[in-house]
Short mmCIF file of C-alpha atoms in Angstrom, two decimals:
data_model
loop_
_atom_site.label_atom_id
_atom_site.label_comp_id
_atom_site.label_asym_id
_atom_site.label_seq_id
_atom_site.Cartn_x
_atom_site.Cartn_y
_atom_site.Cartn_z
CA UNK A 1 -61.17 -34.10 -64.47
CA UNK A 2 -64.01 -36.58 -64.34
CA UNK A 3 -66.08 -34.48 -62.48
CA UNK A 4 -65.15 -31.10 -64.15
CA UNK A 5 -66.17 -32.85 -67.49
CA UNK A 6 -69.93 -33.79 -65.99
CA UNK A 7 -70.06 -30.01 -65.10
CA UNK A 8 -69.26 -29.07 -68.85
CA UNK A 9 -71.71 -31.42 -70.14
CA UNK A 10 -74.16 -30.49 -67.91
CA UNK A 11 -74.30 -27.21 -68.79
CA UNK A 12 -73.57 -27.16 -72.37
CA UNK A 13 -76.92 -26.19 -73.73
CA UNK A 14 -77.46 -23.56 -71.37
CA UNK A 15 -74.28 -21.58 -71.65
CA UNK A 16 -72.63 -19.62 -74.63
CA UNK A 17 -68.98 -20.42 -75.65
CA UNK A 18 -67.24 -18.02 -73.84
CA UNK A 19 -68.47 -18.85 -70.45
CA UNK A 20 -68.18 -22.64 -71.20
CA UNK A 21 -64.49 -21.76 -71.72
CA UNK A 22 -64.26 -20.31 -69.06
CA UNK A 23 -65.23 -23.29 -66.95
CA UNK A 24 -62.84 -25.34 -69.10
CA UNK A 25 -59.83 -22.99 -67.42
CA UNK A 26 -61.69 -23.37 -64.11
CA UNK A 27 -62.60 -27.16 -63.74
CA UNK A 28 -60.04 -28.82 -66.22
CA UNK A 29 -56.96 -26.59 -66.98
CA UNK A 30 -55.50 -26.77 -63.44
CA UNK A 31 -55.69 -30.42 -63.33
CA UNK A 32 -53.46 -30.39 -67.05
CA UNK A 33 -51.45 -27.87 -65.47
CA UNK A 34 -50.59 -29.06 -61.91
CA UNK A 35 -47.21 -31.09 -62.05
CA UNK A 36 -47.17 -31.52 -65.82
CA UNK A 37 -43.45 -30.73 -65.90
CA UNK A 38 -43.08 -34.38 -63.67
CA UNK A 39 -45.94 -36.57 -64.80
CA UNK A 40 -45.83 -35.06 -68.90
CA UNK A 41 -43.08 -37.39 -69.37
CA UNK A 42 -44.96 -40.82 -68.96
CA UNK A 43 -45.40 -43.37 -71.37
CA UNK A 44 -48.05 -42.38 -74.49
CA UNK A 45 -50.11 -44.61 -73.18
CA UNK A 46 -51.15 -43.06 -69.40
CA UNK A 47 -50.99 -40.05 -71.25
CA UNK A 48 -53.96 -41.09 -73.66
CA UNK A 49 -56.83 -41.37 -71.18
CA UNK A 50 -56.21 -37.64 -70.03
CA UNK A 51 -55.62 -36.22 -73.44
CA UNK A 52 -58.56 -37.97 -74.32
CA UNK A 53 -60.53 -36.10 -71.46
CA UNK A 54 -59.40 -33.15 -72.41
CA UNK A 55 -60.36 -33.65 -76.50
CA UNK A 56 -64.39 -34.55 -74.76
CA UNK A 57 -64.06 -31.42 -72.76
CA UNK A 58 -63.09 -29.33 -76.12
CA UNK A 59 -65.99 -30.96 -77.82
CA UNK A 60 -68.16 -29.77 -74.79
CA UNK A 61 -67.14 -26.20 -74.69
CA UNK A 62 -68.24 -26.31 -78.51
CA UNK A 63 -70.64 -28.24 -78.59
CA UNK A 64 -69.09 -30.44 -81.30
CA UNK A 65 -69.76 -33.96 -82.46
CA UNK A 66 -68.23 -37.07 -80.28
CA UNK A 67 -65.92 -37.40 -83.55
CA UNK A 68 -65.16 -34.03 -84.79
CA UNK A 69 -61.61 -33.46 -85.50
CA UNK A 70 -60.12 -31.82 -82.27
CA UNK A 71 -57.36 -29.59 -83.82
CA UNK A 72 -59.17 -27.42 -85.20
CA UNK A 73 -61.84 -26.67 -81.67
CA UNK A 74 -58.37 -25.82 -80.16
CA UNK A 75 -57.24 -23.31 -82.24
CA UNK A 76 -61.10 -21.68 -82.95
CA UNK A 77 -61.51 -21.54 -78.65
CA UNK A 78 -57.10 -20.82 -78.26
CA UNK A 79 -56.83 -23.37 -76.07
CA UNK A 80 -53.34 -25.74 -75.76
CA UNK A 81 -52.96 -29.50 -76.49
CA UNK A 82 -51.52 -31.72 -73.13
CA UNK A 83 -48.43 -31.69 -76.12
CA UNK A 84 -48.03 -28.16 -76.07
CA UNK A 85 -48.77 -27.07 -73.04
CA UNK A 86 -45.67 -29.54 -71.85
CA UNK A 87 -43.63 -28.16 -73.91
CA UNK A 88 -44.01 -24.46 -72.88
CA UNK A 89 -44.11 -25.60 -69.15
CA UNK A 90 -40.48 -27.29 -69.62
CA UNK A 91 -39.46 -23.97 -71.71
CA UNK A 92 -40.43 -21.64 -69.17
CA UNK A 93 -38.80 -24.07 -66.03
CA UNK A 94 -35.64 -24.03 -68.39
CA UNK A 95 -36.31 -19.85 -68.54
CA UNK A 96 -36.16 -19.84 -64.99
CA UNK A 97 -33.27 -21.72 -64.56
CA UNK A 98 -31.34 -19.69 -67.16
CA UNK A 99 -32.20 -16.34 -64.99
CA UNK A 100 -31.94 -18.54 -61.42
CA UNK A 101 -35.18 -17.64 -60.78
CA UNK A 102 -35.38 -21.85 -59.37
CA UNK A 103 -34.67 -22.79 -55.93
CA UNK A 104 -31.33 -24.07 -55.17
CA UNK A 105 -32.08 -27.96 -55.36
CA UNK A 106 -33.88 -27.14 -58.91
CA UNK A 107 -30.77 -25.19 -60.06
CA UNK A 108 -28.62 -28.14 -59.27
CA UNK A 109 -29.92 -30.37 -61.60
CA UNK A 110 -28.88 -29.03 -64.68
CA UNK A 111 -24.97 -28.60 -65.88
CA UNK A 112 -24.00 -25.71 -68.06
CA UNK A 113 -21.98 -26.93 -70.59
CA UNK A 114 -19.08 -24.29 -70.24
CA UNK A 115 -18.68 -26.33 -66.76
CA UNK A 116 -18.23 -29.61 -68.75
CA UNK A 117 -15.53 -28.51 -71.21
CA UNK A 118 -13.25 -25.90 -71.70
CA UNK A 119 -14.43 -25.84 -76.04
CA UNK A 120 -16.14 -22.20 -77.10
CA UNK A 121 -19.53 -22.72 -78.04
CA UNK A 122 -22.98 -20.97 -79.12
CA UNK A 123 -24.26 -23.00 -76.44
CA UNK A 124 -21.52 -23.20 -73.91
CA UNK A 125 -23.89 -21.09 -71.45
CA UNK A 126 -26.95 -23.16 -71.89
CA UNK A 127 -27.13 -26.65 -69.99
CA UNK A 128 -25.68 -29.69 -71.01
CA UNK A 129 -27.85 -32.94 -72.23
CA UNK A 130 -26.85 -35.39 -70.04
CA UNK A 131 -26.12 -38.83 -71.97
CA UNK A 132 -28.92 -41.27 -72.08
CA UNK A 133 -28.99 -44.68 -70.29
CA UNK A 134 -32.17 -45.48 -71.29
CA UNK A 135 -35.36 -44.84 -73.17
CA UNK A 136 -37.01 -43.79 -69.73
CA UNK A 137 -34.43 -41.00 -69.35
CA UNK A 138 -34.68 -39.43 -72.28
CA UNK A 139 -38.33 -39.05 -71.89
CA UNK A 140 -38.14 -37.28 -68.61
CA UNK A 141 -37.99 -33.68 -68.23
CA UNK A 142 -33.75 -33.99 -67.14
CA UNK A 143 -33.49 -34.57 -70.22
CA UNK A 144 -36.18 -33.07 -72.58
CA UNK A 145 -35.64 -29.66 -70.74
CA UNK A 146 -32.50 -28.83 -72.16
CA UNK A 147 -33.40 -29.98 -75.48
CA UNK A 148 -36.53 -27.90 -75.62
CA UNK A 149 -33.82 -25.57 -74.56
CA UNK A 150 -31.49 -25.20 -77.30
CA UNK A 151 -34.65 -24.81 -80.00
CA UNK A 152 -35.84 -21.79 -78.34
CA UNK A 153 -34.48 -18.60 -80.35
CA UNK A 154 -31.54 -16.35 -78.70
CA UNK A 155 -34.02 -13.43 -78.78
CA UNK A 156 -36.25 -15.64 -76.58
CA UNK A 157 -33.56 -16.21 -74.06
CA UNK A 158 -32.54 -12.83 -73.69
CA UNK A 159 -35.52 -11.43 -72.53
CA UNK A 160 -35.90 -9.86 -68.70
CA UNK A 161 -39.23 -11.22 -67.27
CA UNK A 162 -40.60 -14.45 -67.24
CA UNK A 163 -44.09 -13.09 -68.52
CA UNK A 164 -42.95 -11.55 -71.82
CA UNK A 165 -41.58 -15.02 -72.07
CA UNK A 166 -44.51 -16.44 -71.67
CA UNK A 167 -46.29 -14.81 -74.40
CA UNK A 168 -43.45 -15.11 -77.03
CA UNK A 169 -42.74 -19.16 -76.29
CA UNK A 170 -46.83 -19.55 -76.62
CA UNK A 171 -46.66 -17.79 -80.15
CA UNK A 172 -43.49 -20.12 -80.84
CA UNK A 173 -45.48 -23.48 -80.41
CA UNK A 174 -48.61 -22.05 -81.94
CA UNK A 175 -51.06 -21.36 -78.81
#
């Protein structure tokens, strides 16, 4: 991400907006993206240092101030937080596992809840959240997957594809 940021700011006076974007999806965005659903979980502070990357690399693409307000750049360039974009991540792995769309080992990790008791619930098809141990757990995507889970609408959950997912969880959390 280092390097992608040296080629943003290298370039920033030379290029409009849209193509500096562009570059943001090309030299930054995968690095966010690759793994998030494992490494998203860790502790606020190894998170800081790359949300903190990615904030300079918004204020790059517009050409902002080292201490404008970063909020508002992602919403003007509709670009997702490191926040966000773990949260749709986890919603769309929880997607898949709802339609078994994971491999086998992935679909194994998760318990539906009708298979832990016999009770007739609104969620009884949707899997259960496992009881905590410790703070570490309930950080980690076992356990912040099904929670995400059970706050995404019915309508959500009942629709066929995972891209027409895609574009209704991004308008849930705002991107």
């Amino acid at each position: 991400m280092s390097s992608g940021l040296y080629a943003l700011k290298s370039v920033k006076h030379i290029l409009p907006t849209q193509h500096m974007k562009s570059l943001y999806y090309t030299l930054i965005n995968p690095y966010l993206n690759y793994g998030l659903i494992i490494w998203g979980s860790a502790s606020k502070k190894y998170l800081q240092n790359i949300k903190s990357m990615q904030n300079k690399a918004i204020r790059t693409v517009t050409n902002s101030n080292y201490n404008d307000a970063v909020m508002p750049l992602f919403k003007s360039l509709k670009i997702t937080s490191l926040d966000v974009l773990y949260k749709i991540q986890l919603a769309k792995f929880m997607f898949q596992h709802s339609k078994n769309l994971l491999p086998s080992p992935l679909m194994s990790l998760y318990t539906l809840n009708v298979e832990t008791h016999n009770h007739n619930t609104r969620h009884r098809f949707d899997p259960h959240i496992n009881t905590r141990r410790t703070q570490q757990f309930s950080k980690s995507f076992l356990h912040r997957g099904p929670d995400i889970w059970y706050n995404v609408p019915e309508s959500f959950k009942s629709l066929q594809t995972l891209n027409s997912f895609k574009k209704q969880i991004g308008k849930l959390f705002g991107y």
